[in-house]
Short mmCIF file of C-alpha atoms in Angstrom, two decimals:
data_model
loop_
_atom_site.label_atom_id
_atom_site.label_comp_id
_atom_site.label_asym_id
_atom_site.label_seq_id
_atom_site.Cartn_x
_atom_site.Cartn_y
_atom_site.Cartn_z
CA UNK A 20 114.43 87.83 44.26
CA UNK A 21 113.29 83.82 44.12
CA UNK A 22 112.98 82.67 47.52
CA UNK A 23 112.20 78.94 46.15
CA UNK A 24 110.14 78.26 48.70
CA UNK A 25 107.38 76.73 46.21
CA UNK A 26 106.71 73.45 46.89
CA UNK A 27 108.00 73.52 50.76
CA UNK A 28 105.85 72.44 54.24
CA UNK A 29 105.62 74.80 56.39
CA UNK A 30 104.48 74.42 60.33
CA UNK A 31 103.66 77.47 62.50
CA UNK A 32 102.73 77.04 65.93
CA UNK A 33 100.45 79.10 67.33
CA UNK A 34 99.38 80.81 63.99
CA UNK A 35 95.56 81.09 64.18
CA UNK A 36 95.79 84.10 64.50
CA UNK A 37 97.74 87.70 64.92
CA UNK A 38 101.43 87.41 63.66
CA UNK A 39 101.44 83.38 63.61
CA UNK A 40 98.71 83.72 61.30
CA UNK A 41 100.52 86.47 58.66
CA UNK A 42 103.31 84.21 57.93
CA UNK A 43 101.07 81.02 57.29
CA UNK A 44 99.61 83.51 54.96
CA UNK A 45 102.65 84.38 53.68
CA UNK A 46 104.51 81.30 53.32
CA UNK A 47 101.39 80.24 51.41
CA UNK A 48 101.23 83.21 48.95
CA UNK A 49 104.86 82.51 48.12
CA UNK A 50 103.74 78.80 47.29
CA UNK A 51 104.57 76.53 50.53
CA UNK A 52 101.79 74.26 51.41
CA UNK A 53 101.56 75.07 54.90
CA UNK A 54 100.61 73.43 58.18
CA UNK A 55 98.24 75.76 60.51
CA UNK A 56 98.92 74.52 63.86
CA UNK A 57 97.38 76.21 66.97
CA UNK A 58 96.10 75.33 70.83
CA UNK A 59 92.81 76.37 69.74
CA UNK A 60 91.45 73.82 67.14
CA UNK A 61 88.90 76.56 65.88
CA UNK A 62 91.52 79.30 64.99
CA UNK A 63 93.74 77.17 63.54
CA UNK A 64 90.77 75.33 61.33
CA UNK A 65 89.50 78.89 60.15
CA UNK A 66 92.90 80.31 59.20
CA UNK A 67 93.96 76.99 57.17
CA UNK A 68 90.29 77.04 55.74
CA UNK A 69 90.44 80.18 54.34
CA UNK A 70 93.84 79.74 53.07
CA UNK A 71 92.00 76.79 50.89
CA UNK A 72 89.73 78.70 49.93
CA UNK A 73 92.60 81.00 47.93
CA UNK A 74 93.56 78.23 46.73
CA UNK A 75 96.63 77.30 48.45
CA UNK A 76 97.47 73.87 50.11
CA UNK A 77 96.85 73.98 53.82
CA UNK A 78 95.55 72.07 57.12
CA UNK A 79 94.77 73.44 60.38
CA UNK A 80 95.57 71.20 63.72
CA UNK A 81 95.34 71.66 66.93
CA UNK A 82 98.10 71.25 69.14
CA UNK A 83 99.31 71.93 72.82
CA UNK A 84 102.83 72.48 72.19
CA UNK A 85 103.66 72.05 76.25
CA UNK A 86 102.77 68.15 75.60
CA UNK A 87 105.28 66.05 74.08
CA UNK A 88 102.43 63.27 72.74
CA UNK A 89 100.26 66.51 71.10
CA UNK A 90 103.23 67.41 69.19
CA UNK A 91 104.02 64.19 68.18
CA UNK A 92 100.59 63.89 66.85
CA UNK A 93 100.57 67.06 65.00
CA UNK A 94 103.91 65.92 63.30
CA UNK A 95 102.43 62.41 62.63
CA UNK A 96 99.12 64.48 60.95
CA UNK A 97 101.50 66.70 58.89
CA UNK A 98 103.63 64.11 57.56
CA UNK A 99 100.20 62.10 56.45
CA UNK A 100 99.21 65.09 54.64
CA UNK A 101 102.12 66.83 53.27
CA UNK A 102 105.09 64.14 53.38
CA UNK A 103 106.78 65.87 56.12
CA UNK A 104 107.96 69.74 57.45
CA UNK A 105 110.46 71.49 55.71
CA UNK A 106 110.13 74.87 57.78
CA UNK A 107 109.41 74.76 61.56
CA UNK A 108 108.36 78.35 63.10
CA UNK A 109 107.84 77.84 66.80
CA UNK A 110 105.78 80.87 66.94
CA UNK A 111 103.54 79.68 70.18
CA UNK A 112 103.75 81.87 73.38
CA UNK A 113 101.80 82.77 76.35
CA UNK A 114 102.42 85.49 79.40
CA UNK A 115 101.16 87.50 81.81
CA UNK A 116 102.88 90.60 83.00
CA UNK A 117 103.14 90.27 86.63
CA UNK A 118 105.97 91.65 89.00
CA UNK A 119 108.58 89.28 90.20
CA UNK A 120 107.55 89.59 93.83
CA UNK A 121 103.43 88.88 92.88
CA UNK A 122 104.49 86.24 90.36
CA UNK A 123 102.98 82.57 91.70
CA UNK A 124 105.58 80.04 90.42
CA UNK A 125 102.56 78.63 88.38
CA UNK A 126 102.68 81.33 85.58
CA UNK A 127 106.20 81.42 85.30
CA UNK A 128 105.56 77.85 84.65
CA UNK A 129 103.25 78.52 81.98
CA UNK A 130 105.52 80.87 80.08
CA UNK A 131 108.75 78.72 80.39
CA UNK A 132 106.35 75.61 79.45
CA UNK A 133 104.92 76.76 76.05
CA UNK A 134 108.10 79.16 75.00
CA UNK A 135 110.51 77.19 75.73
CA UNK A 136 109.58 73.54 76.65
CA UNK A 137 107.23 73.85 73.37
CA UNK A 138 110.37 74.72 70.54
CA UNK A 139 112.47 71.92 72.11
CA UNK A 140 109.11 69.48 72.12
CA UNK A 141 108.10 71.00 68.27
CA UNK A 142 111.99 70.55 66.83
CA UNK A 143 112.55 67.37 68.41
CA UNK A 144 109.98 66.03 66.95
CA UNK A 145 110.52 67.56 63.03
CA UNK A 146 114.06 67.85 63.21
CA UNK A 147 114.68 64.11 61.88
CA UNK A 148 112.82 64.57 58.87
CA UNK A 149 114.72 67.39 57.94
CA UNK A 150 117.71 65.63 58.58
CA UNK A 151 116.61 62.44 56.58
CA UNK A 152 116.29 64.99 53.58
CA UNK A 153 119.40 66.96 54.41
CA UNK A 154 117.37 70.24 53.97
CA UNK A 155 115.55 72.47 56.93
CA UNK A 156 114.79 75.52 58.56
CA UNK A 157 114.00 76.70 62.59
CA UNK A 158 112.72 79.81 63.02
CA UNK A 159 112.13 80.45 66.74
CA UNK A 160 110.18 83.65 67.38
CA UNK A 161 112.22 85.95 70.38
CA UNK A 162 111.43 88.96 71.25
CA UNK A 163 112.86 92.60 72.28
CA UNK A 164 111.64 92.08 75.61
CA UNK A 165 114.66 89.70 75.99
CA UNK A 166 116.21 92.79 77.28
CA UNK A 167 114.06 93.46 79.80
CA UNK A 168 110.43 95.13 80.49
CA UNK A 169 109.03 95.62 83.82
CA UNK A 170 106.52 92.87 85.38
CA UNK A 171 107.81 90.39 82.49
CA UNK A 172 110.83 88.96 84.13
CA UNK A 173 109.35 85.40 83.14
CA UNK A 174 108.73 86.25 79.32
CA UNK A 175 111.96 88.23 79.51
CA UNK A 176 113.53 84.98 80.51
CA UNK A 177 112.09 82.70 78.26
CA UNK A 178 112.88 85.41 74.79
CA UNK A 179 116.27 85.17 76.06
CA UNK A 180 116.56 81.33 76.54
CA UNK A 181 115.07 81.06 72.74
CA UNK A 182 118.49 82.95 71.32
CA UNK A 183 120.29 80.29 73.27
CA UNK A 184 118.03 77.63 72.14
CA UNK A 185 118.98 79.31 68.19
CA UNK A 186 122.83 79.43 68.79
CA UNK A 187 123.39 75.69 70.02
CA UNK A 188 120.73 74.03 68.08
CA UNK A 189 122.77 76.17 64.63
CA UNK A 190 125.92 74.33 65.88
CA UNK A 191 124.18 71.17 65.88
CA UNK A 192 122.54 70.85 63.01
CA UNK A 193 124.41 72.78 60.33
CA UNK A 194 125.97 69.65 59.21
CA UNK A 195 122.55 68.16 58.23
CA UNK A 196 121.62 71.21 55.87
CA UNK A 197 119.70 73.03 58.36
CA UNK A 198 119.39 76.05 59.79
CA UNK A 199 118.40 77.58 62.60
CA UNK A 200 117.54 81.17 63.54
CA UNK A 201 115.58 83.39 65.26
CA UNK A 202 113.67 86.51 64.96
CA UNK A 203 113.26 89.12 67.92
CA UNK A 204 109.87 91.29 66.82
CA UNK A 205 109.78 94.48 68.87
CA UNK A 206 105.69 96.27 69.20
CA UNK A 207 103.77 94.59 66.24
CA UNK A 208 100.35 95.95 65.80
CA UNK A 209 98.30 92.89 65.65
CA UNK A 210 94.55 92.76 66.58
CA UNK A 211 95.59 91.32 70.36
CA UNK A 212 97.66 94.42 70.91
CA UNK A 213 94.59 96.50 69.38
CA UNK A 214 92.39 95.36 72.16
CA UNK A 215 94.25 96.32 74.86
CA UNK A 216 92.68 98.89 76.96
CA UNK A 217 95.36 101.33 76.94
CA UNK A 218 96.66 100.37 73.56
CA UNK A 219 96.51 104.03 72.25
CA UNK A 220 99.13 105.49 75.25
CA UNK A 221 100.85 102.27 74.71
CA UNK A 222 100.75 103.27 70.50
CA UNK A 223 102.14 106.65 70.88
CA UNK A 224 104.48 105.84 73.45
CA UNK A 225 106.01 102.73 71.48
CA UNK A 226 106.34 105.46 68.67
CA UNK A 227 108.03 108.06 70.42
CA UNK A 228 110.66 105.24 71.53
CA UNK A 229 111.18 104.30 67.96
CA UNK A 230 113.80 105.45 65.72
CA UNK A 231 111.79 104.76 62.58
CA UNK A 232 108.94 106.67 63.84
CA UNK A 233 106.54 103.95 63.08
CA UNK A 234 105.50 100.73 64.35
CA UNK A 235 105.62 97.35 62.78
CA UNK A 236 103.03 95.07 61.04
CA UNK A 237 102.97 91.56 61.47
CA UNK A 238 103.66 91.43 57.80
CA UNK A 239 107.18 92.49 58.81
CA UNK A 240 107.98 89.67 60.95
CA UNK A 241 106.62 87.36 58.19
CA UNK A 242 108.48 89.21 55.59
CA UNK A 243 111.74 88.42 58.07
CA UNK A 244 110.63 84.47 58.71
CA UNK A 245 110.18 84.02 54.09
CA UNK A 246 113.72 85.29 53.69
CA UNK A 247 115.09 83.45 56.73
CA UNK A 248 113.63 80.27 55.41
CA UNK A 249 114.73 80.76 51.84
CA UNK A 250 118.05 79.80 50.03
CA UNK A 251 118.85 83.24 49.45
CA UNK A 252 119.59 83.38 53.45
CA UNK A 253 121.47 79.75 53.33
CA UNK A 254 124.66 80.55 54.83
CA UNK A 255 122.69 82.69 58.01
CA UNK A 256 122.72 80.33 61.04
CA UNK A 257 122.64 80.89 64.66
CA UNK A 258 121.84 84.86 64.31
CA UNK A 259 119.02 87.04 65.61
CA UNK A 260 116.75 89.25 63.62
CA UNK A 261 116.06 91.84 64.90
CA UNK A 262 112.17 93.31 63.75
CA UNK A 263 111.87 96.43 65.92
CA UNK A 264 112.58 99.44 63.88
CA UNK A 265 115.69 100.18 65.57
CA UNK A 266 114.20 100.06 69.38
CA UNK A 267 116.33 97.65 71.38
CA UNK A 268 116.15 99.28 75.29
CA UNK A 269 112.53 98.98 76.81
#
């Protein structure tokens, strides 16, 4: 299957690492020239570097997604480079599972701020160039938890605000060529879930749960985020993808 992607910018946020970092990878392998873009300038300088060093066209910026001006800047840096951004991911997230009563209003804040105050600051700011070229693609990265887990009423929140954020910004810009859609991953293995402390009861249990019997790679979400971004998906807008092996309930 061509996915004609060859050729095409592509932005992640928050992709110096774990699953943000598989579909830089990924875009790149299937020939996009691809824009690294992460709050830590480090991580997203080693992940575009090494990408380079395959041989594939990339640059790694750092960018604070919560601040209009940062984003700005990033878009300003990737239009210098690559002409412009064909394929927005707003990938970038942050949270910290606390229960509603212990929850200071600072961290809900924080998880509103760089979910949700970061995709409208990122596609705000690349949406008119895709519009000037009548061609584009939002991918905004949900979550299962949008139905709910214990002590993450705020990220719960947020995952569920993004399919909103999808379905209205579809309506809008359909007419200009683009689409939008999201993807809802449910447990991923990356490294940060690795490190957890309990991440082997968490493993088995996330197993048991699941209908395939297995859990997911982050090569699955980016698998999801080449087709959504290809012309072989052109007439999906506004939809959810669901990447959780079945496993929708917490």
């Amino acid at each position: 299957m061509e996915l004609n992607l060859k050729g095409k910018v592509a932005l992640v946020t928050g992709s110096g690492r774990g699953i943000g970092a598989a579909m830089v990878k990924a875009y790149a392998a299937e020939g996009a020239r691809v824009v690294v873009s992460d709050v830590i300038a480090e991580n997203a300088q080693a992940t575009a570097q090494a990408l380079v060093d395959q041989g594939h066209e990339a640059i790694g910026l750092a960018c604070d997604v919560t601040d209009a001006e940062s984003v700005r800047h990033m878009a300003q840096q990737a239009e210098q480079a690559f002409g412009g951004v064909d394929i927005l991911v707003n990938n970038a997230a942050w949270t910290k599972d606390v229960y509603l009563t212990k929850m200071d209003p600072s961290l809900w804040d924080q998880t509103m701020d760089v979910i949700l105050k970061g995709s409208f600051h990122c596609a705000q700011a690349l949406l008119p160039g895709m519009m000037a070229r009548r061609w584009g693609r939002v991918i905004n990265i949900s979550s299962r938890s949008l139905f709910g887990n214990p002590g993450q009423t705020s990220y719960a929140a947020a995952k569920a605000g993004i399919v909103g954020f999808t379905r209205a910004l579809a309506l809008e810009q359909g007419k200009f060529g683009i689409t939008c859609n999201a993807i809802a991953p449910g447990f991923i293995l990356t490294e940060g879930m690795k490190s957890l402390p309990k991440f082997e009861q968490l493993r088995e249990a996330a197993i048991a749960r699941n209908p395939v019997g297995f859990l997911g790679e982050p090569s699955d979400v980016a698998n999801a985020a080449l087709f959504l971004s290809s012309d072989v998906a052109r007439y999906i807008s506004g939809t959810t993808l669901y990447v959780t092996g079945g496993r929708y309930s917490s």
